[in-house]
C-alpha cells in the first residue's frame, strides 16, 4: 500500500502518513505533485488517496490529476480519505465516484476532522488549544480505524453512500459549485510582497513566479492555501481581504 495526498497546510499529509504507518508500517506516502507519484501508483495495488475538502468537494487539482491520468486507476484498490474543518457531506465519495468511472475498486472512505486552513477568512478560527484537541481526537480515530483495517481487514465506508452524497450536494456543494469547477485566477498579492520566492517554491501548481522582485500569481490556483498560510509578509490572499491567521498542522500538533 502507498499513500498519495494533496495537502495545503499539512493536515492531510499528517493523516495519510499516520494511517499508513498503522495499516502497513514502513509504507510510504507521496505528495500528488511529486514527479514520482504516477509511477508509484502504477507500481501499487492499493492506495490511500487523501485530500482536503473544499466546499464539500475535492480540490480541482485532485480531480484534474485523476482525469488526466485516467489509465492508471483500473483495478487499483483505493481508500479515499478526506480531511475537513467542519463538514464535508460526501468528501470521500467525490473522488470515489470519479475513480469508479476509471474502474478503480473503492475499498473505503474516511472523513477526518482537522483544523481549518483558510488563513484569510475569520469564520472557522479557533484557539490553538482547541485545534490541538481536534488533532488529538482525530489521531485517536485514525488509530481505531487503522487497527481495524490491519487486524480485521475492515474499512470504513464514510462518504460513500447515497445519503452522504445528498448531504454533500445539498449541504454545501450546490451553493458553491462555481468555486470547484476549475482552477482559480483570484489569488491577490499585495504591495507588502518582498519577492522572497517562498510562495513559488511551495505552490503545488507552480502557479506563482517572481517577476521584478514581486510574486505574480497565474490562473491555476487549486486553493490549497499553502502560499497564503506561509508568506512571511502575509501578502497573499484569496477568499478574504486580509490574513487573520496563518494556519498549519505544525502550529497546532
Ligand atoms: C478553499 C477551501 C475550502 C474549504 N472548504 C471546506 C468545506 O467545505 N468543509 C470543511 O469542513 N472544510 C473546508 N475547508 C477546510 C479544509 O478542508 C481543512 O482545513 C483541511 O484539513 C485542510 O487540509 P490540508 O492542511 O491538508 O490542506 C476548506 C479549506 C479551503 C482552503
Coordinates of C-alpha atoms and ligand atoms in Angstrom, one line a residue:
X1 CA 0.0 0.0 0.0
X2 CA 1.1 3.6 -0.6
X3 CA -0.3 7.0 0.3
X4 CA -0.9 9.8 -2.2
X5 CA -2.1 13.1 -1.0
X6 CA -2.7 16.8 -1.7
X7 CA -2.1 18.8 1.4
X8 CA -2.1 22.6 1.6
X9 CA -1.2 23.2 5.3
X10 CA -0.1 19.7 6.4
X11 CA -3.4 18.3 7.8
X12 CA -4.0 15.7 5.1
X13 CA -0.3 14.8 4.9
X14 CA -0.3 14.0 8.6
X15 CA -3.5 11.9 8.5
X16 CA -2.4 9.9 5.5
X17 CA 1.1 9.2 6.9
X18 CA -0.3 8.2 10.3
X19 CA -3.0 5.9 8.9
X20 CA -0.5 4.3 6.6
X21 CA 2.0 3.7 9.4
X22 CA -0.6 1.8 11.3
X23 CA -2.0 -0.3 8.4
X24 CA 1.3 -1.1 6.9
X25 CA 4.3 0.1 8.9
X26 CA 7.1 1.3 6.7
X27 CA 4.9 2.0 3.7
X28 CA 5.5 5.4 2.1
X29 CA 3.2 8.4 1.2
X30 CA 3.9 10.8 -1.6
X31 CA 2.6 14.3 -2.4
X32 CA 0.4 14.3 -5.6
X33 CA 2.6 16.9 -7.1
X34 CA 5.8 15.0 -6.8
X35 CA 7.4 13.7 -10.0
X36 CA 7.2 10.1 -8.9
X37 CA 3.6 9.9 -7.7
X38 CA 2.3 8.4 -11.0
X39 CA 5.0 5.8 -11.2
X40 CA 4.3 4.9 -7.5
X41 CA 0.6 4.4 -8.2
X42 CA 1.4 2.2 -11.3
X43 CA 3.5 0.0 -9.0
X44 CA 1.0 -0.4 -6.2
X45 CA -2.1 -2.5 -5.8
X46 CA -3.7 -0.4 -3.0
X47 CA -3.6 3.3 -2.4
X48 CA -4.8 5.7 0.3
X49 CA -5.8 8.9 -1.6
X50 CA -6.0 11.8 0.8
X51 CA -7.1 15.4 0.1
X52 CA -8.7 18.4 1.9
X53 CA -12.4 19.0 1.4
X54 CA -13.1 22.2 -0.4
X55 CA -16.7 23.5 -0.4
X56 CA -17.8 19.9 0.1
X57 CA -15.9 18.8 -3.0
X58 CA -12.4 17.6 -4.0
X59 CA -9.8 20.2 -4.8
X60 CA -9.7 20.7 -8.6
X61 CA -6.1 19.6 -8.7
X62 CA -7.0 16.2 -7.5
X63 CA -9.9 15.9 -9.9
X64 CA -7.7 17.0 -12.8
X65 CA -5.0 14.6 -11.7
X66 CA -7.4 11.7 -11.7
X67 CA -8.9 12.6 -15.1
X68 CA -5.5 13.3 -16.8
X69 CA -4.1 10.0 -15.6
X70 CA -7.3 8.0 -16.3
X71 CA -5.5 4.9 -17.4
X72 CA -3.6 4.2 -14.2
X73 CA -6.6 3.6 -11.9
X74 CA -8.1 0.4 -13.4
X75 CA -8.1 -2.5 -10.9
X76 CA -6.5 -0.4 -8.1
X77 CA -7.9 -0.7 -4.6
X78 CA -8.4 2.8 -3.4
X79 CA -9.2 4.1 0.1
X80 CA -10.4 7.7 -0.1
X81 CA -9.6 9.9 2.8
X82 CA -11.0 13.4 3.1
X83 CA -9.9 15.9 5.8
X84 CA -12.2 18.8 6.8
X85 CA -12.6 21.6 9.3
X86 CA -16.4 21.3 9.8
X87 CA -18.5 19.4 7.3
X88 CA -17.9 17.6 4.0
X89 CA -21.0 15.6 3.4
X90 CA -19.5 13.1 0.9
X91 CA -15.9 14.4 0.7
X92 CA -14.5 10.9 0.3
X93 CA -17.4 10.0 -2.1
X94 CA -16.5 12.7 -4.6
X95 CA -13.2 11.1 -5.5
X96 CA -14.6 7.6 -5.2
X97 CA -17.3 8.2 -7.8
X98 CA -14.8 9.6 -10.2
X99 CA -12.3 6.8 -9.7
X100 CA -15.0 4.2 -10.2
X101 CA -15.5 5.6 -13.7
X102 CA -12.0 4.6 -14.4
X103 CA -12.6 1.1 -13.0
X104 CA -10.9 1.5 -9.6
X105 CA -12.2 -0.6 -6.7
X106 CA -13.1 1.7 -3.8
X107 CA -12.3 -0.2 -0.6
X108 CA -13.2 2.5 1.9
X109 CA -13.9 6.1 2.7
X110 CA -12.9 8.1 5.7
X111 CA -13.7 11.7 6.9
X112 CA -11.3 13.3 9.4
X113 CA -11.9 16.5 11.3
X114 CA -8.8 18.7 11.4
X115 CA -8.1 22.5 12.0
X116 CA -9.3 25.0 9.4
X117 CA -6.8 26.0 6.7
X118 CA -8.4 29.2 5.3
X119 CA -6.0 31.8 6.6
X120 CA -7.8 34.8 5.2
X121 CA -11.3 34.0 6.5
X122 CA -12.1 34.5 10.1
X123 CA -15.2 32.2 10.3
X124 CA -13.8 28.9 11.5
X125 CA -10.9 30.2 13.6
X126 CA -10.4 28.5 16.9
X127 CA -7.8 29.0 19.8
X128 CA -4.6 26.9 19.4
X129 CA -5.5 24.5 22.2
X130 CA -8.9 23.8 20.6
X131 CA -7.1 23.0 17.3
X132 CA -4.7 20.8 19.2
X133 CA -7.7 18.9 20.8
X134 CA -9.2 18.4 17.4
X135 CA -5.9 16.8 16.2
X136 CA -5.7 14.6 19.3
X137 CA -9.3 13.3 18.8
X138 CA -8.6 12.7 15.1
X139 CA -5.4 10.8 15.9
X140 CA -7.5 8.6 18.1
X141 CA -9.9 7.9 15.3
X142 CA -7.1 7.2 12.9
X143 CA -5.6 4.7 15.4
X144 CA -9.0 2.9 15.8
X145 CA -9.7 2.8 12.1
X146 CA -6.1 1.7 11.2
X147 CA -6.2 -1.1 13.8
X148 CA -9.5 -2.4 12.5
X149 CA -8.1 -2.4 8.9
X150 CA -4.8 -4.1 9.9
X151 CA -6.3 -6.7 12.2
X152 CA -9.7 -7.5 10.6
X153 CA -9.4 -6.0 7.1
X154 CA -12.5 -3.9 7.7
X155 CA -12.5 -0.5 6.0
X156 CA -14.9 2.4 7.0
X157 CA -17.3 3.5 4.3
X158 CA -17.8 7.1 5.2
X159 CA -18.9 9.4 2.4
X160 CA -19.7 6.6 0.0
X161 CA -23.4 6.1 0.3
X162 CA -26.3 7.8 -1.4
X163 CA -27.3 9.6 1.8
X164 CA -23.8 11.1 2.2
X165 CA -24.0 12.1 -1.5
X166 CA -27.2 14.1 -0.9
X167 CA -25.7 15.6 2.3
X168 CA -22.7 16.9 0.4
X169 CA -24.7 18.1 -2.5
X170 CA -27.5 20.0 -0.7
X171 CA -25.5 20.8 2.5
X172 CA -23.0 22.9 0.6
X173 CA -21.7 21.8 -2.8
X174 CA -24.6 23.1 -4.9
X175 CA -24.3 26.6 -3.4
X176 CA -20.6 26.9 -4.0
X177 CA -20.5 24.8 -7.2
X178 CA -18.8 27.6 -9.3
X179 CA -15.9 27.6 -6.9
X180 CA -14.9 24.0 -7.6
X181 CA -15.3 23.6 -11.3
X182 CA -11.8 24.7 -12.2
X183 CA -8.6 26.4 -11.1
X184 CA -8.9 30.0 -9.9
X185 CA -7.1 33.1 -11.0
X186 CA -8.2 35.1 -8.0
X187 CA -5.0 35.0 -5.9
X188 CA -4.0 38.5 -4.9
X189 CA -0.5 39.6 -3.9
X190 CA -0.3 42.9 -2.0
X191 CA 2.4 45.6 -2.1
X192 CA 4.0 44.1 1.1
X193 CA 5.4 41.3 -1.0
X194 CA 9.2 41.4 -0.9
X195 CA 9.7 38.8 -3.6
X196 CA 11.3 36.3 -1.3
X197 CA 10.1 33.4 -3.6
X198 CA 8.9 31.1 -0.8
X199 CA 5.3 31.0 -2.3
X200 CA 6.6 30.0 -5.7
X201 CA 8.7 27.2 -4.1
X202 CA 5.7 25.9 -2.1
X203 CA 3.0 26.1 -4.7
X204 CA 2.0 22.6 -5.9
X205 CA 0.7 24.0 -9.2
X206 CA 3.7 26.2 -10.0
X207 CA 1.2 29.0 -10.2
X208 CA 3.4 31.7 -8.6
X209 CA 6.5 33.3 -10.1
X210 CA 8.8 36.1 -9.1
X211 CA 9.0 39.0 -11.6
X212 CA 10.8 42.3 -10.9
X213 CA 11.1 41.4 -7.2
X214 CA 7.4 40.6 -6.6
X215 CA 5.3 37.4 -6.7
X216 CA 2.8 37.2 -9.6
X217 CA 0.0 34.7 -9.4
X218 CA -1.2 32.8 -12.5
X219 CA -4.6 31.4 -13.3
X220 CA -4.0 27.9 -12.0
X221 CA -4.6 28.1 -8.2
X222 CA -6.1 25.0 -6.6
X223 CA -6.9 26.9 -3.4
X224 CA -4.7 24.8 -1.2
X225 CA -3.7 27.9 0.9
X226 CA 0.0 26.9 1.2
X227 CA 1.3 30.2 -0.1
X228 CA -1.2 32.3 2.0
X229 CA -0.5 30.4 5.2
X230 CA 3.3 30.6 4.8
X231 CA 4.0 34.0 3.3
X232 CA 6.4 35.8 5.8
X233 CA 4.8 39.2 4.9
X234 CA 1.2 37.9 4.9
X235 CA 1.0 39.5 1.4
X236 CA -1.2 36.8 -0.3
X237 CA -5.0 36.5 -0.1
X238 CA -7.7 34.5 -2.0
X239 CA -11.2 34.3 -0.5
X240 CA -10.7 37.1 2.1
X241 CA -9.2 40.5 2.1
X242 CA -6.6 40.1 4.8
X243 CA -4.8 37.2 6.6
X244 CA -6.3 36.6 10.0
X245 CA -4.2 33.6 11.0
X246 CA -1.5 31.6 9.2
X247 CA -2.8 28.1 9.7
X248 CA -0.8 24.9 9.6
X249 CA -0.7 21.5 11.2
X250 CA 2.7 22.1 12.7
X251 CA 1.4 25.0 14.8
X252 CA -1.3 23.0 16.4
X253 CA 0.0 19.5 16.8
Ligands
LIG1 C1 -10.8 26.7 -0.2 C2 -11.1 25.9 1.0 C3 -12.4 25.4 1.1 C4 -12.7 24.6 2.2 N1 -14.0 24.1 2.3 C5 -14.3 23.3 3.4 C6 -15.6 22.7 3.5 O1 -16.4 22.8 2.6 N2 -15.8 21.9 4.6 C7 -14.9 21.8 5.6 O2 -15.2 21.1 6.6 N3 -13.7 22.3 5.5 C8 -13.3 23.0 4.4 N4 -12.1 23.5 4.3 C9 -11.1 23.2 5.3 C10 -10.1 22.1 4.9 O3 -10.7 21.1 4.3 C11 -9.4 21.5 6.1 O4 -8.8 22.5 7.0 C12 -8.3 20.5 5.7 O5 -8.0 19.7 6.8 C13 -7.0 21.2 5.2 O6 -6.1 20.2 4.9 P1 -4.6 20.4 4.4 O7 -3.9 21.1 5.5 O8 -4.1 19.1 4.1 O9 -4.7 21.3 3.2 C14 -11.7 24.3 3.2 C15 -10.4 24.8 3.0 C16 -10.1 25.6 1.9 C17 -8.7 26.1 1.7

